[in-house]
Coordinates of C-alpha atoms and ligand atoms in Angstrom, one line a residue:
X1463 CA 130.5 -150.8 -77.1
X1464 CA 132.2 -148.1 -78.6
X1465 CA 132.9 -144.9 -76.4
X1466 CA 132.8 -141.5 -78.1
X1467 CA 133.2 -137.7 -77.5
X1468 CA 131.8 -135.5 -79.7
X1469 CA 133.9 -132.1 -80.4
X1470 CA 131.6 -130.3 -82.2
X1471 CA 130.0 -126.4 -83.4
X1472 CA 126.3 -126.9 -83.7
X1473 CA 125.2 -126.5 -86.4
X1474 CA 122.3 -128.0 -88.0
X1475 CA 124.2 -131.0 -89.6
X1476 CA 126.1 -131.4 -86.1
X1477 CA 122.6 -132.1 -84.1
X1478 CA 121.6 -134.6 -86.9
X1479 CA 125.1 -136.3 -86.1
X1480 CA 124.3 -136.3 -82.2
X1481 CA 120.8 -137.7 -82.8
X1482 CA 122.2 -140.6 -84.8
X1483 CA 124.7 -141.1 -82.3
X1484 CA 122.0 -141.2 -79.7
X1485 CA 119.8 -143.2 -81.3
X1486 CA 122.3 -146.3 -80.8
X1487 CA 123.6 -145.7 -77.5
X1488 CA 123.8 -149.3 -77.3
X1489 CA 126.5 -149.2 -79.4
X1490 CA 128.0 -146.0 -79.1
X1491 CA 128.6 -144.6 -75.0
X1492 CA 128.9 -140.9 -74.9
X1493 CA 131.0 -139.1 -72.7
X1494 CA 130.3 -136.0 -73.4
X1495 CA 130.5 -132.7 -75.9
X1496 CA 133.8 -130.5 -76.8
X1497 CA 132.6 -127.6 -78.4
X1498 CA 134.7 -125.3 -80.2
X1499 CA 134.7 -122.2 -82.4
X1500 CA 134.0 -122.6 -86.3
X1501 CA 130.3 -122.3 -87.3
X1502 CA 129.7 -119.1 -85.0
X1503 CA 131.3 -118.3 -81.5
X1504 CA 132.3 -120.9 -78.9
X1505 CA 129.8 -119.1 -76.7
X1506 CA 126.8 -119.5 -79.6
X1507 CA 127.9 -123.3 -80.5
X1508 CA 127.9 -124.2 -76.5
X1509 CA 124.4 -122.5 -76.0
X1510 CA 122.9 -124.2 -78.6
X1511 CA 124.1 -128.1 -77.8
X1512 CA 123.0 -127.2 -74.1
X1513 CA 119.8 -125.9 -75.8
X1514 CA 119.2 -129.4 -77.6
X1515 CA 120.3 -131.0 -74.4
X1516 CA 117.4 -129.7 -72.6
X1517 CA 115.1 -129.6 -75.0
X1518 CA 116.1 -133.6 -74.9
X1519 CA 115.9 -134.2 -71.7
X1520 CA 119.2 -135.4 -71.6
X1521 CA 122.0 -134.3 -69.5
X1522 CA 125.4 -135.4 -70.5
X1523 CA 128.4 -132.8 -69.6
X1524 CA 129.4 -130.1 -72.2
X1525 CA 132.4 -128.7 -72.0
X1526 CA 133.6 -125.5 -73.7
X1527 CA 136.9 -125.9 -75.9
X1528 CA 139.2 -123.4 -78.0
X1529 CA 137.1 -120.0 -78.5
X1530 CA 139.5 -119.2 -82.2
X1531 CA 142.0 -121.1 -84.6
X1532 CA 145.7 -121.4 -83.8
X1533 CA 146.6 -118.8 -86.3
X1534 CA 143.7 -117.4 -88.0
X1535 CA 141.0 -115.3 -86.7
X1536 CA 137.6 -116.9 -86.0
X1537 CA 135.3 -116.7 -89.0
X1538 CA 131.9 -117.6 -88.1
X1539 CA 129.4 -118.6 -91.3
X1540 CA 125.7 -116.7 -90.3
X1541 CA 125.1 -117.8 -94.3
X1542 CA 124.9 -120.8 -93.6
X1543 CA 123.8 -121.7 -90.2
X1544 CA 122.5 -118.1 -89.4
X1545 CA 123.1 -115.6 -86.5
X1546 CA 122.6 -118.1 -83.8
X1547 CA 124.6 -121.2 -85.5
X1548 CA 121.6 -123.1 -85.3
X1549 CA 118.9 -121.0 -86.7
X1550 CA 115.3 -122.7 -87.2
X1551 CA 114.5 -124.3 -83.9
X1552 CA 112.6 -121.9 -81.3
X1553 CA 114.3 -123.4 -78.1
X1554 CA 114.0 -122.3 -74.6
X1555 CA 117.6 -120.5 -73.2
X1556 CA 119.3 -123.2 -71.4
X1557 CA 119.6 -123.4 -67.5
X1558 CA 122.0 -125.8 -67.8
X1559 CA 125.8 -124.2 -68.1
X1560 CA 128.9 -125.8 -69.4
X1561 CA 131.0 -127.3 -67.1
X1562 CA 133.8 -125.6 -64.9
X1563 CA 136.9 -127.2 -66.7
X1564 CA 138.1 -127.0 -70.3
X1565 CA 137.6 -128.9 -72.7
X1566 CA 141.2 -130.1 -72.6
X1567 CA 141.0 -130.7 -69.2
X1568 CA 138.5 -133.0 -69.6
X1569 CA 140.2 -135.0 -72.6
X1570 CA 143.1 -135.2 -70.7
X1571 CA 141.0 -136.9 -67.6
X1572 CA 138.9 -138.9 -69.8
X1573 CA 141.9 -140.6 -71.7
X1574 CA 143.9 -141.0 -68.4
X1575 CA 141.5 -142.9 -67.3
X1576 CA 140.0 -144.9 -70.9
X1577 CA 141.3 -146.8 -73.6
X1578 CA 139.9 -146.9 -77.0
X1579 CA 138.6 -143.5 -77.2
X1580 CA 137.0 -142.3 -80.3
X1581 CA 136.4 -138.8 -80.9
X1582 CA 133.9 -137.7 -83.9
X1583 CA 134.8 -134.3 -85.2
X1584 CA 132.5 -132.1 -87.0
X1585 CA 134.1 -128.7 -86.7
X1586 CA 137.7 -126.8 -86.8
X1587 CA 140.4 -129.3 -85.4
X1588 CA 141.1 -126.8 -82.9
X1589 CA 140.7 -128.8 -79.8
X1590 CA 142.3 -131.8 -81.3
X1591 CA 145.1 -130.3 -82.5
X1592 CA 145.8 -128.4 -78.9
X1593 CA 145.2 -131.4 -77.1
X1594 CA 147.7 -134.0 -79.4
X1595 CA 150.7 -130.6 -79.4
X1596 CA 150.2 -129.8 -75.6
X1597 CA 149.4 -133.5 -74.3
X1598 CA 151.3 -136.2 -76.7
X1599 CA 150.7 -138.4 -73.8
X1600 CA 146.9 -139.2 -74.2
X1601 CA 147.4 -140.1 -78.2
X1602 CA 147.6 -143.9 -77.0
X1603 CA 144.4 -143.6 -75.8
X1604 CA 142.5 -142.5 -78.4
X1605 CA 141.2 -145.3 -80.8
X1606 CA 140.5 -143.4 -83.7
X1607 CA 139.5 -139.5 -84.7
X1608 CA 136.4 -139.9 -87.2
X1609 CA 136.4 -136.5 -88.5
X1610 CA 133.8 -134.3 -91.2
X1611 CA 136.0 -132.5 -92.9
X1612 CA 138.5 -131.9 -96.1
X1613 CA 137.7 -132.3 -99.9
X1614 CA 139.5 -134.5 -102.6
X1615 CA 138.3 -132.4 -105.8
X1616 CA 137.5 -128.8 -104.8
X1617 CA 136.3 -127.1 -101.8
X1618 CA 133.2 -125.2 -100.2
X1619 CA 135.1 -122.1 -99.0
X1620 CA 137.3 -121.7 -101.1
X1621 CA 138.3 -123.4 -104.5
X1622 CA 140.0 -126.4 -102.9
X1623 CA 139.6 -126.3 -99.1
X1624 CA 136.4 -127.3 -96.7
X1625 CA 135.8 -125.5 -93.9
X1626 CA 136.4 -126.9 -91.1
X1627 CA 139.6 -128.4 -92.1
X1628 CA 139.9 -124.4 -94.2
X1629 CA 138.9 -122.2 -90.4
X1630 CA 142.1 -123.8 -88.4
X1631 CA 144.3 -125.1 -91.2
X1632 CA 147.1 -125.7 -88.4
X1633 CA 145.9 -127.4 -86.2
X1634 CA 144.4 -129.8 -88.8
X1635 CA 148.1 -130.5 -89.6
X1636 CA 149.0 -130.9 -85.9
X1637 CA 146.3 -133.7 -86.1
X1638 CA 147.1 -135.7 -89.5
X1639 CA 150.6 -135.6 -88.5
X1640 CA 150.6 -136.6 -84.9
X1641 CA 150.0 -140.7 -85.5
X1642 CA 146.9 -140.9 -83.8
X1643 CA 145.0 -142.9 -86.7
X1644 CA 142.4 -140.2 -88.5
X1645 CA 139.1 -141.6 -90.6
X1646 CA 138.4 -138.4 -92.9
X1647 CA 135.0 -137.7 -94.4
X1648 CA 135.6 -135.2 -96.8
X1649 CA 132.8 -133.2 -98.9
X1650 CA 132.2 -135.7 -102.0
X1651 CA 131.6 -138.3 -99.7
X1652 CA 129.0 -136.2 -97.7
X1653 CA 127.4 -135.1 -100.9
X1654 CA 126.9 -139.0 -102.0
X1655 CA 124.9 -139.5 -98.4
X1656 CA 123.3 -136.6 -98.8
X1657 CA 119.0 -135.8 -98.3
X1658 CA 116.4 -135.4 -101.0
X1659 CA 114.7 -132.2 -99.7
X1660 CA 111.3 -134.1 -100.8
X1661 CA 112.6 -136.6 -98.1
X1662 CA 112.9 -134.0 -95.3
X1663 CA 109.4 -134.1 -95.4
X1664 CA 109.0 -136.5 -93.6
X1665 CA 109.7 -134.7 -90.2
X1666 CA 107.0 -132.9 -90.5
X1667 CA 104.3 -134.9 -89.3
X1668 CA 106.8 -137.1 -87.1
X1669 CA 106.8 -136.7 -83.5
X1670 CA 109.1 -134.5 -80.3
X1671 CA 112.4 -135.4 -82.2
X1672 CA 111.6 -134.9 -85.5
X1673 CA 109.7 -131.8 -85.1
X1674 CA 113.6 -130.5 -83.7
X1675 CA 115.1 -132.2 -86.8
X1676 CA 112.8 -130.8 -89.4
X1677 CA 112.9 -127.2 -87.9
X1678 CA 116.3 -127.3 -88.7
X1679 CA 116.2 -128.8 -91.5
X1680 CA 113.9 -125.9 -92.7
X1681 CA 116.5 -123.4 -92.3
X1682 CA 119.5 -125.8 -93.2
X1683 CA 118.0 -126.5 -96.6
X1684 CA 117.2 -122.9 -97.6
X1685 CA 120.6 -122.8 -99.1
X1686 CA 120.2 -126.0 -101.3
X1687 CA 116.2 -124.4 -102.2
X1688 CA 118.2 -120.8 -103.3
X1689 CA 120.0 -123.1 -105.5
X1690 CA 117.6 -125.2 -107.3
X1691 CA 119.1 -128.6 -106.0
X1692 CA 117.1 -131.4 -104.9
X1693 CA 118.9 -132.7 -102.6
X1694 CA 121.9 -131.4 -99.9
X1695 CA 124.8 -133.1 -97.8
X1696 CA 124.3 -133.8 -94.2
X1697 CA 127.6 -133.1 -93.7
X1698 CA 128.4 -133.8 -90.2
X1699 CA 126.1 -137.3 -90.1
X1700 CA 128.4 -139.0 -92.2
X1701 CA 131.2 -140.2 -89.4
X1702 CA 128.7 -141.4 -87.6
X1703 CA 126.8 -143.1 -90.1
X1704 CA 130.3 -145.0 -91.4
X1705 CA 130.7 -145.8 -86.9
X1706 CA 127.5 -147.6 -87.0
X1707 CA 128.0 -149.4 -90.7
X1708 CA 131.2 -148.8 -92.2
X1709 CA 129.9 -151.8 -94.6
X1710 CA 127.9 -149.5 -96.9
X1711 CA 131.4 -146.9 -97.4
X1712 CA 133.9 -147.4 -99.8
X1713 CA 137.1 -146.1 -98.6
X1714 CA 141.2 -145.9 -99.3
X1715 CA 144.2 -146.0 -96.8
X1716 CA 147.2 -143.7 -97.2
X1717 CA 148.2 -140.7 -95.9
X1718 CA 146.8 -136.7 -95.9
X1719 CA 148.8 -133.6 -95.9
X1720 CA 146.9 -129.8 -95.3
X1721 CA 148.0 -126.7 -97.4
X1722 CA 148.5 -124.0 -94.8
X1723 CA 148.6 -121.3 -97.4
X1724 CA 147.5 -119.8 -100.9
X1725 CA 144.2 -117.8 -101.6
X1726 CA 143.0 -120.8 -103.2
X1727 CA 144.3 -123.8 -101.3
X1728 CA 144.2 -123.0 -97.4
X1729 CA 143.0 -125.4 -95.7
X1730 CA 142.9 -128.1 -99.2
X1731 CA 143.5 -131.7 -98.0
X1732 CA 146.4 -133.8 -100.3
X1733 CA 145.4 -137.7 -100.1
X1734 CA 148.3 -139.9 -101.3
X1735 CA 146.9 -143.5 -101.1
X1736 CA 149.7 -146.3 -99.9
X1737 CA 151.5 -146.0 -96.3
X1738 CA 150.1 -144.5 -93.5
X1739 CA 147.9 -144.3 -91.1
X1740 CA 144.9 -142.2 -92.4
X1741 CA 141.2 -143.5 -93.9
X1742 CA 139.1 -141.4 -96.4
X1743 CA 135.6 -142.3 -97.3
X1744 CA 135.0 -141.9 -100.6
X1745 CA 131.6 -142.9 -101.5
X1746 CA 128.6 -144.9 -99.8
X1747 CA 125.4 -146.0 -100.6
X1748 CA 123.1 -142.9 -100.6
X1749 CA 119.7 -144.8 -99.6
X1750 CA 121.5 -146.9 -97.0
X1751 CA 122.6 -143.5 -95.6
X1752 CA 119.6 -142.6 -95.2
X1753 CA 117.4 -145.8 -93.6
X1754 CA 120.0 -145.4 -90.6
X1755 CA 119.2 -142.1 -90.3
X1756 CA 115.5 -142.6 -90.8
X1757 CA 115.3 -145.2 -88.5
X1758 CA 117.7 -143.3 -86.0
X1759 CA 114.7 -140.5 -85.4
X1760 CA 111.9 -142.8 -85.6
X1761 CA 113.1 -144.6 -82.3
X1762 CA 113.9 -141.2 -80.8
X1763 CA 110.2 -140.4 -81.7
X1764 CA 109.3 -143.7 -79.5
X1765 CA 111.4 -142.6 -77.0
X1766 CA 109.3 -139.5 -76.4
X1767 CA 105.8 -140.6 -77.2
Ligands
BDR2817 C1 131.2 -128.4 -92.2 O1 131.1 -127.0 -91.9 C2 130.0 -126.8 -91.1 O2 129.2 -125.8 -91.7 C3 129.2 -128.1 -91.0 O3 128.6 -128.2 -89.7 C4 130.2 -129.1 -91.2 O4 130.9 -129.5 -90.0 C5 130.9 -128.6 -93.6 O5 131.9 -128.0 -94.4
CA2818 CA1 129.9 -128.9 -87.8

């Protein structure tokens, strides 16, 4: 059994992620959600995983993380996940509130007390990378950092950088650098597991989970629709996906640097393959991808029959 945090900005691809994730929580124990800043506001990105939680059922503890970058100020992206971060879904406001300490606080407790922690990132590294400069003592205890972000050939927010790697450059360097051993899932990886939008379709008759998952997926693919592609990256799914069957990725060993400057190269991620002790995924097997994820809602469908 594998036990995980989640620091996370939901997000559309970021609830798909925590579905999977769910879905197998006989393999993967959760402890909880860090959210942070990077998709819109730490106060929108908190609301809306407490939203899912309660629309779920589910009560695990969320606790609220870093509300803007190191450096930079906070740049939320309405274009792509709307006003709210997680357009689409109609859910009820949560009663449910984050809990009282921070989401350091709780690392810090959580690793003091666990071994063999792995924590899936799907937003800015701004948690992480606060955590491993202010608390080098917990980096023993973390088993790996499986992360969505960076780009090999060119980026999504600029010409070489991804976002979330692109909204907190720094810290994203405080993290490659500090030794704790980083699994990267950078964009061409996420476009290789991506969704046919003729195969989101298949939400829409499903049942109480995939009604969620195709509401958002509505909104999520309006982007890809504007565009004239058939078929869009679930970005965020992808380190969970390689978790529960690293079998079907292809990946390379080496080491990753982060450009902290330049118009063009903020944020980019350098991959020099040899020593070190960093992972990227390069490509997977797109229909594989896609029966775990399948699969994953279907038995979230049972669940709620
Ligand atoms: C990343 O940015 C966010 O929009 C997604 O949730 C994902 O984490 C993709 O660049
Ligand atoms: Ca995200």
């Amino acid at each position: 059994m594998r036990k995980i945090v989640f620091d996370t900005d939901p997000g559309h691809d970021d609830i798909m992620a925590i579905l999977t994730a769910l879905a197998h929580s006989d393999e993967l124990e959760l402890f909880g959600f860090a959210t942070v800043a990077g998709n819109q506001t730490l106060d929108k990105v908190t609301n809306n995983i407490l939203k899912v939680e309660e629309y779920l059922k589910i009560n695990y503890p969320v606790y609220k993380g870093l509300d803007r970058p190191l450096v930079k100020q906070p740049q939320p992206q309405p274009a792509a996940h709307g006003e709210s971060g997680m357009d689409g879904p109609v859910l009820a406001d949560p009663e449910k509130k984050a809990e009282p300490i921070s989401a350091i606080d709780f690392y810090c407790e959580l690793l003091k007390n666990n071994d063999k922690v792995t924590i899936i990132a799907l937003a800015p590294l701004t948690n992480l990378g606060v955590l491993l400069r202010d608390h080098p003592e917990v980096k023993e205890h973390i088993e790996e950092i499986v992360l969505m972000g960076g780009a090999l050939n060119g980026g999504n927010i600029n010409k070489y950088a991804e976002f979330n790697i692109w909204h907190d450059p720094e810290a994203a360097k405080i993290v490659f650098d500090s030794g704790v051993p980083v699994t990267m899932a950078p964009l061409e990886v996420c476009y290789a597991g991506g969704i046919l939008l003729k195969e989101t379709e298949r939400f829409e008759e499903g049942g109480y989970v995939s009604s969620l998952v195709w509401d958002l997926f509505d909104f999520y693919c309006e982007y890809a629709r504007k565009r004239n592609w058939d078929k869009t990256a679930v970005f965020d799914l992808i380190p969970v996906l390689y978790l529960l069957k690293p079998e079907i990725f292809t990946c390379k060993e080496g080491k990753i640097d982060v450009i902290l400057d330049g118009e063009d190269t903020q944020g980019q991620t350098l991959f020099e393959e040899g020593e070190g002790n960093h992972k990227v995924l390069l490509d997977t097997d797109r229909e594989a991808c896609m029966k775990i994820f399948f699969e994953a809602i279907d038995s979230l469908d049972q669940k709620y029959r």
